[in-house]
Amino acid sequence: TQLLEQSPQFLSIQEGENLTVYCNSSSVFSSLQWYRQEPGEGPVLLVTVVTGGEVKKLKRLTFQFGDARKDSSLHITAAQPGDTGLYLCAVWGNRDDKIIFGKGTRLHILP
Amino acid sequence: NAGVMQNPRHLVRRRGQEARLRCSPVKGHSHVYWYRQLPEEGLKFMVYLQKENIIDESGMPKERFSAEFPKEGPSILRIQQVVRGDSAAYFCASSFSIATNEKLFFGSGTQLSVL
């Protein structure tokens, strides 16, 4: 079973539209991270959310941590072609010795 | 400041050969992680090393795969007698510590192709 379920798996939308992607789990986490990975490169950390209900903004990206700290969402306003990539949510494992990733949402923004 | 450096970027091997993937972490980082990524998939944890010690290898196949992080030099992920199923992108990451909010810095990966 997958610890982190991300949805949708794939999303292709027109430039200028808004979108939301989700990261869900039945487990409670002390923090959750979002990474973006571009083709041929490693993931890059976008944000870490720590407190239940926390909202963090990064330009046109808004990240929210669920009140119960089991899930998170990423909302992109007015998507641009440069937002294209694989968005991964991740958490530290139970033993705090490794980061575990979801399978990701592959986002494609059409110009 | 140099980030995580992985080499080679691309590695082609025939079945039965050995593959050696190298990773130099961010300067000052003593925690190194290896992940494998298949096309259209997320990253699967393989092994976590802290200078000269393997801390967690729960994601690494028991046979043919080994990893090391010597006192001097890069971390090495070694795959012996490669098979076609080993074809994947292998990413190395490093961190300064393992605190819960710690950030991982990733390299650009090594794309292994087994013919």
Short mmCIF file of N, CA and C in Angstrom, two decimals, chain A:
data_model
loop_
_atom_site.label_atom_id
_atom_site.label_comp_id
_atom_site.label_asym_id
_atom_site.label_seq_id
_atom_site.Cartn_x
_atom_site.Cartn_y
_atom_site.Cartn_z
N THR A 1 0.85 -1.20 0.00
CA THR A 1 0.00 0.00 0.00
C THR A 1 0.88 1.24 0.00
N GLN A 2 0.39 2.26 -0.68
CA GLN A 2 1.13 3.50 -0.81
C GLN A 2 0.83 4.38 0.39
N LEU A 3 1.85 4.93 1.04
CA LEU A 3 1.64 5.78 2.20
C LEU A 3 0.97 7.09 1.80
N LEU A 4 1.41 7.64 0.67
CA LEU A 4 0.88 8.91 0.18
C LEU A 4 0.22 8.69 -1.17
N GLU A 5 -1.05 9.06 -1.27
CA GLU A 5 -1.78 8.94 -2.54
C GLU A 5 -1.92 10.33 -3.15
N GLN A 6 -1.43 10.47 -4.36
CA GLN A 6 -1.52 11.76 -5.02
C GLN A 6 -2.53 11.69 -6.17
N SER A 7 -3.31 12.77 -6.31
CA SER A 7 -4.29 12.82 -7.39
C SER A 7 -4.40 14.24 -7.93
N PRO A 8 -4.72 14.40 -9.20
CA PRO A 8 -4.74 13.30 -10.18
C PRO A 8 -3.33 12.85 -10.53
N GLN A 9 -3.22 11.73 -11.24
CA GLN A 9 -1.90 11.27 -11.68
C GLN A 9 -1.37 12.17 -12.78
N PHE A 10 -2.26 12.56 -13.69
CA PHE A 10 -1.88 13.39 -14.82
C PHE A 10 -2.87 14.54 -14.93
N LEU A 11 -2.39 15.70 -15.34
CA LEU A 11 -3.26 16.85 -15.53
C LEU A 11 -2.68 17.71 -16.63
N SER A 12 -3.52 17.97 -17.64
CA SER A 12 -3.09 18.79 -18.76
C SER A 12 -4.11 19.91 -18.92
N ILE A 13 -3.68 21.15 -18.74
CA ILE A 13 -4.62 22.27 -18.82
C ILE A 13 -4.01 23.41 -19.62
N GLN A 14 -4.85 24.35 -20.00
CA GLN A 14 -4.41 25.50 -20.77
C GLN A 14 -3.76 26.54 -19.86
N GLU A 15 -2.83 27.25 -20.43
CA GLU A 15 -2.20 28.38 -19.75
C GLU A 15 -3.28 29.34 -19.26
N GLY A 16 -3.10 29.84 -18.03
CA GLY A 16 -4.05 30.80 -17.49
C GLY A 16 -5.11 30.19 -16.58
N GLU A 17 -5.29 28.88 -16.68
CA GLU A 17 -6.30 28.23 -15.83
C GLU A 17 -5.74 27.99 -14.43
N ASN A 18 -6.67 27.72 -13.51
CA ASN A 18 -6.29 27.37 -12.13
C ASN A 18 -6.41 25.87 -11.96
N LEU A 19 -5.65 25.34 -10.99
CA LEU A 19 -5.72 23.90 -10.75
C LEU A 19 -5.36 23.59 -9.31
N THR A 20 -5.82 22.44 -8.86
CA THR A 20 -5.47 21.96 -7.52
C THR A 20 -5.09 20.49 -7.61
N VAL A 21 -4.01 20.13 -6.95
CA VAL A 21 -3.61 18.72 -6.86
C VAL A 21 -3.55 18.34 -5.38
N TYR A 22 -3.71 17.04 -5.12
CA TYR A 22 -3.91 16.59 -3.75
C TYR A 22 -2.92 15.50 -3.35
N CYS A 23 -2.69 15.46 -2.05
CA CYS A 23 -1.83 14.44 -1.45
C CYS A 23 -2.54 13.95 -0.20
N ASN A 24 -2.93 12.68 -0.19
CA ASN A 24 -3.75 12.15 0.90
C ASN A 24 -3.13 10.93 1.56
N SER A 25 -3.44 10.76 2.84
CA SER A 25 -2.95 9.60 3.57
C SER A 25 -3.90 9.31 4.73
N SER A 26 -3.81 8.12 5.27
CA SER A 26 -4.57 7.79 6.47
C SER A 26 -3.70 7.99 7.72
N SER A 27 -2.44 8.35 7.50
CA SER A 27 -1.52 8.54 8.62
C SER A 27 -1.39 10.03 8.94
N VAL A 28 -0.99 10.31 10.16
CA VAL A 28 -0.75 11.67 10.61
C VAL A 28 0.75 11.96 10.54
N PHE A 29 1.08 13.14 10.07
CA PHE A 29 2.49 13.50 9.90
C PHE A 29 2.82 14.76 10.66
N SER A 30 4.05 14.85 11.12
CA SER A 30 4.49 16.08 11.80
C SER A 30 4.79 17.18 10.79
N SER A 31 5.08 16.81 9.57
CA SER A 31 5.31 17.80 8.52
C SER A 31 5.15 17.12 7.17
N LEU A 32 5.03 17.92 6.14
CA LEU A 32 4.87 17.38 4.79
C LEU A 32 5.59 18.33 3.83
N GLN A 33 6.22 17.75 2.84
CA GLN A 33 6.97 18.57 1.88
C GLN A 33 6.40 18.38 0.48
N TRP A 34 6.54 19.44 -0.34
CA TRP A 34 6.22 19.38 -1.77
C TRP A 34 7.49 19.65 -2.56
N TYR A 35 7.74 18.81 -3.56
CA TYR A 35 8.88 18.97 -4.46
C TYR A 35 8.35 19.08 -5.90
N ARG A 36 9.12 19.75 -6.74
CA ARG A 36 8.83 19.75 -8.18
C ARG A 36 10.04 19.17 -8.91
N GLN A 37 9.76 18.30 -9.85
CA GLN A 37 10.82 17.67 -10.63
C GLN A 37 10.59 17.96 -12.10
N GLU A 38 11.60 18.52 -12.76
CA GLU A 38 11.52 18.77 -14.19
C GLU A 38 12.22 17.63 -14.93
N PRO A 39 11.86 17.42 -16.18
CA PRO A 39 12.44 16.28 -16.94
C PRO A 39 13.96 16.31 -16.93
N GLY A 40 14.57 15.17 -16.62
CA GLY A 40 16.02 15.05 -16.64
C GLY A 40 16.73 15.66 -15.44
N GLU A 41 15.96 16.05 -14.44
CA GLU A 41 16.56 16.66 -13.25
C GLU A 41 16.04 16.00 -11.99
N GLY A 42 16.72 16.28 -10.87
CA GLY A 42 16.24 15.79 -9.59
C GLY A 42 15.17 16.71 -9.02
N PRO A 43 14.41 16.22 -8.03
CA PRO A 43 13.38 17.05 -7.41
C PRO A 43 13.99 18.23 -6.66
N VAL A 44 13.23 19.31 -6.60
CA VAL A 44 13.63 20.50 -5.86
C VAL A 44 12.54 20.83 -4.86
N LEU A 45 12.94 21.07 -3.63
CA LEU A 45 11.95 21.36 -2.59
C LEU A 45 11.27 22.70 -2.86
N LEU A 46 9.92 22.69 -2.77
CA LEU A 46 9.15 23.93 -2.90
C LEU A 46 8.80 24.49 -1.52
N VAL A 47 8.30 23.60 -0.65
CA VAL A 47 7.80 24.09 0.63
C VAL A 47 7.72 22.94 1.63
N THR A 48 7.79 23.29 2.91
CA THR A 48 7.51 22.35 4.00
C THR A 48 6.37 22.95 4.83
N VAL A 49 5.32 22.17 5.06
CA VAL A 49 4.23 22.62 5.93
C VAL A 49 4.29 21.80 7.21
N VAL A 50 4.02 22.46 8.32
CA VAL A 50 4.26 21.84 9.62
C VAL A 50 3.02 21.81 10.51
N THR A 51 2.26 22.90 10.50
CA THR A 51 1.13 23.04 11.42
C THR A 51 -0.18 22.67 10.72
N GLY A 52 -1.06 21.95 11.42
CA GLY A 52 -2.37 21.62 10.87
C GLY A 52 -3.12 22.88 10.45
N GLY A 53 -3.63 22.89 9.22
CA GLY A 53 -4.35 24.05 8.71
C GLY A 53 -3.45 25.12 8.11
N GLU A 54 -2.17 24.91 8.18
CA GLU A 54 -1.22 25.92 7.68
C GLU A 54 -1.37 26.15 6.18
N VAL A 55 -1.26 27.43 5.79
CA VAL A 55 -1.28 27.80 4.38
C VAL A 55 0.01 28.56 4.08
N LYS A 56 0.70 28.12 3.02
CA LYS A 56 1.91 28.83 2.60
C LYS A 56 1.77 29.20 1.13
N LYS A 57 2.22 30.41 0.81
CA LYS A 57 2.15 30.87 -0.58
C LYS A 57 3.56 31.05 -1.13
N LEU A 58 3.71 30.64 -2.38
CA LEU A 58 4.97 30.81 -3.10
C LEU A 58 4.58 31.35 -4.47
N LYS A 59 4.53 32.68 -4.59
CA LYS A 59 4.07 33.35 -5.80
C LYS A 59 2.66 32.85 -6.15
N ARG A 60 2.49 32.16 -7.26
CA ARG A 60 1.15 31.71 -7.67
C ARG A 60 0.77 30.34 -7.10
N LEU A 61 1.65 29.78 -6.27
CA LEU A 61 1.39 28.47 -5.69
C LEU A 61 0.95 28.63 -4.24
N THR A 62 -0.14 27.95 -3.87
CA THR A 62 -0.64 27.98 -2.50
C THR A 62 -0.69 26.56 -1.98
N PHE A 63 -0.03 26.32 -0.87
CA PHE A 63 0.05 25.00 -0.25
C PHE A 63 -0.75 25.03 1.05
N GLN A 64 -1.52 23.97 1.27
CA GLN A 64 -2.26 23.88 2.51
C GLN A 64 -2.05 22.52 3.14
N PHE A 65 -1.86 22.50 4.44
CA PHE A 65 -1.75 21.28 5.22
C PHE A 65 -3.09 21.05 5.89
N GLY A 66 -3.64 19.85 5.81
CA GLY A 66 -4.94 19.58 6.39
C GLY A 66 -4.94 19.78 7.90
N ASP A 67 -6.11 20.09 8.43
CA ASP A 67 -6.24 20.33 9.87
C ASP A 67 -5.74 19.14 10.70
N ALA A 68 -6.00 17.94 10.20
CA ALA A 68 -5.60 16.73 10.92
C ALA A 68 -4.19 16.28 10.56
N ARG A 69 -3.53 17.03 9.72
CA ARG A 69 -2.15 16.74 9.27
C ARG A 69 -2.05 15.37 8.60
N LYS A 70 -3.12 15.00 7.84
CA LYS A 70 -3.08 13.75 7.09
C LYS A 70 -3.02 14.00 5.59
N ASP A 71 -3.28 15.23 5.16
CA ASP A 71 -3.36 15.49 3.74
C ASP A 71 -2.92 16.92 3.44
N SER A 72 -2.72 17.16 2.16
CA SER A 72 -2.26 18.48 1.74
C SER A 72 -2.73 18.75 0.32
N SER A 73 -2.81 20.02 -0.02
CA SER A 73 -3.18 20.39 -1.39
C SER A 73 -2.24 21.46 -1.89
N LEU A 74 -2.12 21.49 -3.21
CA LEU A 74 -1.33 22.51 -3.90
C LEU A 74 -2.23 23.14 -4.95
N HIS A 75 -2.43 24.43 -4.84
CA HIS A 75 -3.26 25.16 -5.79
C HIS A 75 -2.37 26.10 -6.59
N ILE A 76 -2.53 26.05 -7.90
CA ILE A 76 -1.78 26.96 -8.78
C ILE A 76 -2.77 27.89 -9.46
N THR A 77 -2.51 29.17 -9.34
CA THR A 77 -3.37 30.19 -9.97
C THR A 77 -2.73 30.62 -11.29
N ALA A 78 -3.55 30.76 -12.31
CA ALA A 78 -3.08 31.24 -13.61
C ALA A 78 -1.84 30.48 -14.07
N ALA A 79 -2.01 29.19 -14.27
CA ALA A 79 -0.88 28.32 -14.61
C ALA A 79 -0.13 28.81 -15.86
N GLN A 80 1.19 28.62 -15.83
CA GLN A 80 2.05 29.00 -16.94
C GLN A 80 2.84 27.79 -17.43
N PRO A 81 3.30 27.80 -18.68
CA PRO A 81 4.07 26.65 -19.19
C PRO A 81 5.25 26.28 -18.30
N GLY A 82 5.83 27.26 -17.62
CA GLY A 82 6.95 26.98 -16.73
C GLY A 82 6.57 26.18 -15.51
N ASP A 83 5.27 26.01 -15.25
CA ASP A 83 4.82 25.20 -14.12
C ASP A 83 4.81 23.72 -14.46
N THR A 84 5.01 23.40 -15.72
CA THR A 84 5.02 22.00 -16.16
C THR A 84 6.07 21.21 -15.39
N GLY A 85 5.68 20.02 -14.93
CA GLY A 85 6.62 19.18 -14.20
C GLY A 85 5.89 18.13 -13.39
N LEU A 86 6.67 17.37 -12.64
CA LEU A 86 6.11 16.34 -11.74
C LEU A 86 6.11 16.90 -10.33
N TYR A 87 4.95 16.96 -9.71
CA TYR A 87 4.81 17.49 -8.36
C TYR A 87 4.69 16.33 -7.39
N LEU A 88 5.61 16.29 -6.45
CA LEU A 88 5.70 15.17 -5.51
C LEU A 88 5.47 15.66 -4.09
N CYS A 89 4.62 14.97 -3.35
CA CYS A 89 4.55 15.24 -1.93
C CYS A 89 5.40 14.18 -1.21
N ALA A 90 5.90 14.53 -0.03
CA ALA A 90 6.82 13.65 0.67
C ALA A 90 6.75 13.87 2.17
N VAL A 91 7.03 12.81 2.93
CA VAL A 91 7.07 12.90 4.38
C VAL A 91 8.25 12.10 4.89
N TRP A 92 8.70 12.44 6.08
CA TRP A 92 9.72 11.63 6.73
C TRP A 92 9.04 10.37 7.27
N GLY A 93 9.74 9.23 7.12
CA GLY A 93 9.20 7.96 7.58
C GLY A 93 9.13 7.89 9.09
N ASN A 94 8.55 6.79 9.59
CA ASN A 94 8.34 6.63 11.02
C ASN A 94 9.62 6.73 11.83
N ARG A 95 10.71 6.24 11.26
CA ARG A 95 11.97 6.26 11.99
C ARG A 95 12.75 7.55 11.73
N ASP A 96 12.15 8.46 10.98
CA ASP A 96 12.81 9.74 10.65
C ASP A 96 14.16 9.54 10.00
N ASP A 97 14.32 8.45 9.25
CA ASP A 97 15.62 8.22 8.64
C ASP A 97 15.57 8.27 7.12
N LYS A 98 14.40 8.58 6.57
CA LYS A 98 14.32 8.70 5.12
C LYS A 98 13.04 9.44 4.76
N ILE A 99 13.07 10.07 3.61
CA ILE A 99 11.88 10.73 3.09
C ILE A 99 11.18 9.79 2.13
N ILE A 100 9.86 9.67 2.28
CA ILE A 100 9.05 8.81 1.44
C ILE A 100 8.20 9.69 0.53
N PHE A 101 8.19 9.34 -0.74
CA PHE A 101 7.49 10.15 -1.74
C PHE A 101 6.20 9.48 -2.20
N GLY A 102 5.23 10.32 -2.58
CA GLY A 102 4.10 9.83 -3.33
C GLY A 102 4.52 9.62 -4.78
N LYS A 103 3.60 9.10 -5.60
CA LYS A 103 3.94 8.82 -7.00
C LYS A 103 3.91 10.08 -7.84
N GLY A 104 3.31 11.14 -7.32
CA GLY A 104 3.36 12.41 -8.02
C GLY A 104 2.18 12.70 -8.93
N THR A 105 2.03 13.97 -9.23
CA THR A 105 1.08 14.44 -10.25
C THR A 105 1.90 15.04 -11.37
N ARG A 106 1.71 14.49 -12.57
CA ARG A 106 2.44 15.01 -13.73
C ARG A 106 1.58 16.10 -14.37
N LEU A 107 2.07 17.33 -14.31
CA LEU A 107 1.31 18.49 -14.78
C LEU A 107 1.90 19.00 -16.08
N HIS A 108 1.01 19.24 -17.04
CA HIS A 108 1.44 19.80 -18.32
C HIS A 108 0.58 21.01 -18.64
N ILE A 109 1.22 22.15 -18.79
CA ILE A 109 0.50 23.38 -19.09
C ILE A 109 0.69 23.70 -20.57
N LEU A 110 -0.41 23.78 -21.27
CA LEU A 110 -0.38 24.02 -22.72
C LEU A 110 -0.37 25.53 -22.99
N PRO A 111 0.56 25.98 -23.84
CA PRO A 111 0.62 27.43 -24.13
C PRO A 111 -0.54 27.88 -24.99
#
